[in-house]
Amino acid sequence: MKVALVSLNQVWEDKNSNRLKVSNCLQTIISRSIDLVIFPEMTLTGFTMHVEEHAECPETSETVRFFRDSACKYGVYIGFGVILKAGLKAANHFIIVSPEGKMCADYIKIHPFSYAGEDQFYEKGKHLTSLEIQGVPIGLSICYDLRFPEMFQALSRTDKLILNIANWPERRVLHWKTLIQARAIENQVYFLGVNRTGKDGNGLEYQKSSLVVSPEGEILRPDSINEEIDIYEIDPALVEVCWENFPVKNDRQVNFYKEII
């Protein structure tokens, strides 16, 4: 499976500019036979709390329609983040659409980032979300979820790849890289983290730090197209080899963990 990670330098709260950036990225990689392209959290806005201005109706979302049309145009699966209305609040979504324009998965962030006040504006997700692409089971997560390992143990019961899209600031980038590597090792899966670059409207700076870690904990080297686009070749069969050769999950004591938690 060939995957493109796009470390988009998002223009703060400017959907039109970011749509143009996304289209340019897709045009750049279309000739490379990519199976899946992944963009950062809240792709067209950046990590904003201004939900009244930027949250869209789920049924009529222009952002969802844009990515559906783009997936059809370029014949590729696309993963993206979007803010959709949810009652009195909004919800932070990670959606994947197919080359036919079908919505294959729609995950809502389970752990809003309360440190930044996200929980005041965004509802918590209540369900784990997975999908299959070319027969490969894939689990979804968003940014701050990365700090909560329990959900990844659940996803990795079946999923061979786990994706995380983020707006993770440079000042905590060591945590980002370390946690992704840990989640890959402890779950024996490929873990793909897609982070933005640039600077947001709150003055936070973001370092290029998107990466892919193998089930054995190896940080893979990409084929870098430019400052934003990195392409990776992933072999899902390696996950099963790891599970068979070093069956860590067989020794988990789930009932005991429930008692002590």
Short mmCIF file of N, CA and C in Angstrom, two decimals, residues 119-196:
data_model
loop_
_atom_site.label_atom_id
_atom_site.label_comp_id
_atom_site.label_asym_id
_atom_site.label_seq_id
_atom_site.Cartn_x
_atom_site.Cartn_y
_atom_site.Cartn_z
N ASP A 119 -12.90 21.03 24.80
CA ASP A 119 -14.09 20.37 25.35
C ASP A 119 -15.25 21.33 25.55
N GLN A 120 -14.97 22.64 25.61
CA GLN A 120 -16.04 23.62 25.77
C GLN A 120 -16.82 23.85 24.48
N PHE A 121 -16.20 23.52 23.35
CA PHE A 121 -16.81 23.82 22.06
C PHE A 121 -17.13 22.57 21.23
N TYR A 122 -16.51 21.44 21.61
CA TYR A 122 -16.65 20.22 20.81
C TYR A 122 -17.16 19.07 21.66
N GLU A 123 -18.14 18.35 21.11
CA GLU A 123 -18.65 17.15 21.76
C GLU A 123 -17.62 16.02 21.69
N LYS A 124 -17.67 15.15 22.68
CA LYS A 124 -16.80 13.97 22.68
C LYS A 124 -17.37 12.90 21.75
N GLY A 125 -16.49 12.25 21.01
CA GLY A 125 -16.92 11.08 20.26
C GLY A 125 -17.20 9.93 21.20
N LYS A 126 -18.02 9.00 20.74
CA LYS A 126 -18.44 7.89 21.61
C LYS A 126 -18.14 6.52 21.01
N HIS A 127 -17.52 6.50 19.83
CA HIS A 127 -17.31 5.22 19.16
C HIS A 127 -15.93 5.17 18.51
N LEU A 128 -15.30 4.00 18.59
CA LEU A 128 -14.11 3.74 17.79
C LEU A 128 -14.53 3.59 16.34
N THR A 129 -13.63 3.92 15.43
CA THR A 129 -13.97 3.86 14.01
C THR A 129 -12.85 3.21 13.22
N SER A 130 -13.23 2.26 12.39
CA SER A 130 -12.28 1.57 11.51
C SER A 130 -12.90 1.42 10.13
N LEU A 131 -12.05 1.12 9.16
CA LEU A 131 -12.51 0.84 7.80
C LEU A 131 -11.50 -0.08 7.15
N GLU A 132 -11.83 -0.56 5.96
CA GLU A 132 -10.90 -1.36 5.19
C GLU A 132 -10.60 -0.67 3.87
N ILE A 133 -9.33 -0.63 3.52
CA ILE A 133 -8.90 -0.16 2.21
C ILE A 133 -8.04 -1.26 1.60
N GLN A 134 -8.48 -1.76 0.46
CA GLN A 134 -7.80 -2.88 -0.20
C GLN A 134 -7.63 -4.07 0.74
N GLY A 135 -8.66 -4.31 1.55
CA GLY A 135 -8.63 -5.44 2.46
C GLY A 135 -7.82 -5.23 3.72
N VAL A 136 -7.25 -4.04 3.90
CA VAL A 136 -6.42 -3.75 5.07
C VAL A 136 -7.26 -2.99 6.10
N PRO A 137 -7.43 -3.54 7.32
CA PRO A 137 -8.20 -2.84 8.35
C PRO A 137 -7.41 -1.69 8.94
N ILE A 138 -8.06 -0.52 9.02
CA ILE A 138 -7.39 0.71 9.44
C ILE A 138 -8.22 1.39 10.51
N GLY A 139 -7.56 1.83 11.60
CA GLY A 139 -8.23 2.54 12.68
C GLY A 139 -7.91 4.03 12.64
N LEU A 140 -8.85 4.86 13.13
CA LEU A 140 -8.72 6.30 13.07
C LEU A 140 -8.62 6.93 14.46
N SER A 141 -7.83 8.00 14.55
CA SER A 141 -7.71 8.77 15.78
C SER A 141 -7.31 10.19 15.44
N ILE A 142 -7.44 11.09 16.42
CA ILE A 142 -7.13 12.50 16.20
C ILE A 142 -6.27 13.05 17.34
N CYS A 143 -5.12 13.56 17.03
CA CYS A 143 -4.26 14.38 17.87
C CYS A 143 -4.19 13.89 19.33
N TYR A 144 -4.84 14.57 20.26
CA TYR A 144 -4.76 14.31 21.70
C TYR A 144 -5.12 12.88 22.07
N ASP A 145 -5.89 12.20 21.24
CA ASP A 145 -6.19 10.78 21.47
C ASP A 145 -4.91 9.98 21.71
N LEU A 146 -3.83 10.44 21.11
CA LEU A 146 -2.56 9.72 21.15
C LEU A 146 -2.08 9.46 22.56
N ARG A 147 -2.50 10.28 23.51
CA ARG A 147 -2.05 10.15 24.90
C ARG A 147 -2.84 9.10 25.69
N PHE A 148 -3.81 8.46 25.07
CA PHE A 148 -4.67 7.52 25.79
C PHE A 148 -4.57 6.13 25.15
N PRO A 149 -3.66 5.30 25.66
CA PRO A 149 -3.31 4.04 24.98
C PRO A 149 -4.42 3.01 24.93
N GLU A 150 -5.40 3.13 25.84
CA GLU A 150 -6.43 2.09 25.88
C GLU A 150 -7.18 1.95 24.56
N MET A 151 -7.49 3.08 23.91
CA MET A 151 -8.27 3.00 22.67
C MET A 151 -7.48 2.30 21.57
N PHE A 152 -6.16 2.41 21.61
CA PHE A 152 -5.35 1.78 20.56
C PHE A 152 -5.20 0.28 20.78
N GLN A 153 -5.25 -0.15 22.05
CA GLN A 153 -5.29 -1.58 22.30
C GLN A 153 -6.57 -2.17 21.73
N ALA A 154 -7.67 -1.42 21.84
CA ALA A 154 -8.93 -1.90 21.29
C ALA A 154 -8.89 -1.93 19.77
N LEU A 155 -8.41 -0.85 19.15
CA LEU A 155 -8.35 -0.80 17.69
C LEU A 155 -7.45 -1.90 17.13
N SER A 156 -6.34 -2.14 17.80
CA SER A 156 -5.34 -3.07 17.27
C SER A 156 -5.71 -4.54 17.46
N ARG A 157 -6.87 -4.80 18.02
CA ARG A 157 -7.33 -6.20 18.04
C ARG A 157 -7.53 -6.70 16.62
N THR A 158 -7.89 -5.77 15.72
CA THR A 158 -8.12 -6.16 14.32
C THR A 158 -7.37 -5.29 13.33
N ASP A 159 -7.14 -4.01 13.66
CA ASP A 159 -6.56 -3.08 12.70
C ASP A 159 -5.06 -3.27 12.57
N LYS A 160 -4.57 -3.19 11.33
CA LYS A 160 -3.14 -3.33 11.07
C LYS A 160 -2.44 -1.98 10.90
N LEU A 161 -3.22 -0.97 10.54
CA LEU A 161 -2.72 0.40 10.45
C LEU A 161 -3.59 1.26 11.34
N ILE A 162 -2.96 2.20 12.04
CA ILE A 162 -3.71 3.19 12.80
C ILE A 162 -3.23 4.56 12.37
N LEU A 163 -4.19 5.44 12.10
CA LEU A 163 -3.90 6.79 11.62
C LEU A 163 -4.22 7.80 12.71
N ASN A 164 -3.40 8.85 12.77
CA ASN A 164 -3.68 9.96 13.66
C ASN A 164 -3.41 11.25 12.90
N ILE A 165 -4.43 12.12 12.82
CA ILE A 165 -4.23 13.43 12.19
C ILE A 165 -4.21 14.47 13.30
N ALA A 166 -3.34 15.48 13.15
CA ALA A 166 -3.10 16.36 14.29
C ALA A 166 -2.76 17.78 13.89
N ASN A 167 -2.91 18.67 14.90
CA ASN A 167 -2.28 19.99 14.95
C ASN A 167 -1.50 19.98 16.27
N TRP A 168 -0.30 19.40 16.26
CA TRP A 168 0.48 19.15 17.47
C TRP A 168 1.64 20.14 17.50
N PRO A 169 1.65 21.10 18.45
CA PRO A 169 2.64 22.18 18.43
C PRO A 169 4.09 21.71 18.56
N GLU A 170 4.97 22.51 18.01
CA GLU A 170 6.40 22.21 18.01
C GLU A 170 6.95 22.02 19.42
N ARG A 171 6.44 22.79 20.38
CA ARG A 171 7.01 22.74 21.73
C ARG A 171 6.77 21.39 22.42
N ARG A 172 5.85 20.59 21.90
CA ARG A 172 5.64 19.25 22.45
C ARG A 172 5.87 18.17 21.41
N VAL A 173 6.69 18.48 20.40
CA VAL A 173 6.89 17.53 19.30
C VAL A 173 7.62 16.27 19.76
N LEU A 174 8.45 16.37 20.81
CA LEU A 174 9.10 15.17 21.34
C LEU A 174 8.06 14.17 21.83
N HIS A 175 7.01 14.67 22.47
CA HIS A 175 5.93 13.79 22.93
C HIS A 175 5.25 13.12 21.74
N TRP A 176 4.98 13.90 20.72
CA TRP A 176 4.32 13.40 19.50
C TRP A 176 5.08 12.21 18.92
N LYS A 177 6.36 12.41 18.69
CA LYS A 177 7.16 11.35 18.07
C LYS A 177 7.30 10.14 18.98
N THR A 178 7.52 10.39 20.26
CA THR A 178 7.71 9.28 21.21
C THR A 178 6.43 8.47 21.37
N LEU A 179 5.29 9.14 21.47
CA LEU A 179 4.03 8.44 21.66
C LEU A 179 3.64 7.63 20.42
N ILE A 180 3.90 8.17 19.24
CA ILE A 180 3.59 7.41 18.02
C ILE A 180 4.43 6.14 17.98
N GLN A 181 5.69 6.26 18.30
CA GLN A 181 6.56 5.08 18.29
C GLN A 181 6.11 4.08 19.34
N ALA A 182 5.73 4.57 20.51
CA ALA A 182 5.25 3.68 21.57
C ALA A 182 3.96 2.97 21.17
N ARG A 183 3.01 3.72 20.57
CA ARG A 183 1.75 3.11 20.16
C ARG A 183 1.99 2.02 19.11
N ALA A 184 2.94 2.24 18.21
CA ALA A 184 3.25 1.22 17.20
C ALA A 184 3.85 -0.01 17.85
N ILE A 185 4.80 0.18 18.75
CA ILE A 185 5.48 -0.95 19.38
C ILE A 185 4.55 -1.75 20.26
N GLU A 186 3.80 -1.07 21.14
CA GLU A 186 2.98 -1.81 22.11
C GLU A 186 1.78 -2.50 21.46
N ASN A 187 1.35 -1.99 20.28
CA ASN A 187 0.22 -2.61 19.59
C ASN A 187 0.63 -3.45 18.40
N GLN A 188 1.91 -3.40 18.03
CA GLN A 188 2.45 -4.16 16.91
C GLN A 188 1.67 -3.90 15.62
N VAL A 189 1.52 -2.60 15.32
CA VAL A 189 0.84 -2.16 14.10
C VAL A 189 1.66 -1.05 13.46
N TYR A 190 1.34 -0.74 12.20
CA TYR A 190 1.85 0.48 11.61
C TYR A 190 1.09 1.65 12.23
N PHE A 191 1.83 2.68 12.61
CA PHE A 191 1.17 3.88 13.13
C PHE A 191 1.61 5.06 12.28
N LEU A 192 0.62 5.76 11.70
CA LEU A 192 0.86 6.88 10.80
C LEU A 192 0.37 8.16 11.46
N GLY A 193 1.27 9.11 11.68
CA GLY A 193 0.89 10.39 12.26
C GLY A 193 1.08 11.51 11.26
N VAL A 194 0.03 12.31 11.05
CA VAL A 194 0.09 13.41 10.08
C VAL A 194 -0.13 14.73 10.82
N ASN A 195 0.93 15.53 10.86
CA ASN A 195 0.88 16.79 11.59
C ASN A 195 1.02 17.96 10.61
N ARG A 196 0.47 19.10 10.98
CA ARG A 196 0.57 20.29 10.15
C ARG A 196 1.94 20.94 10.32
#
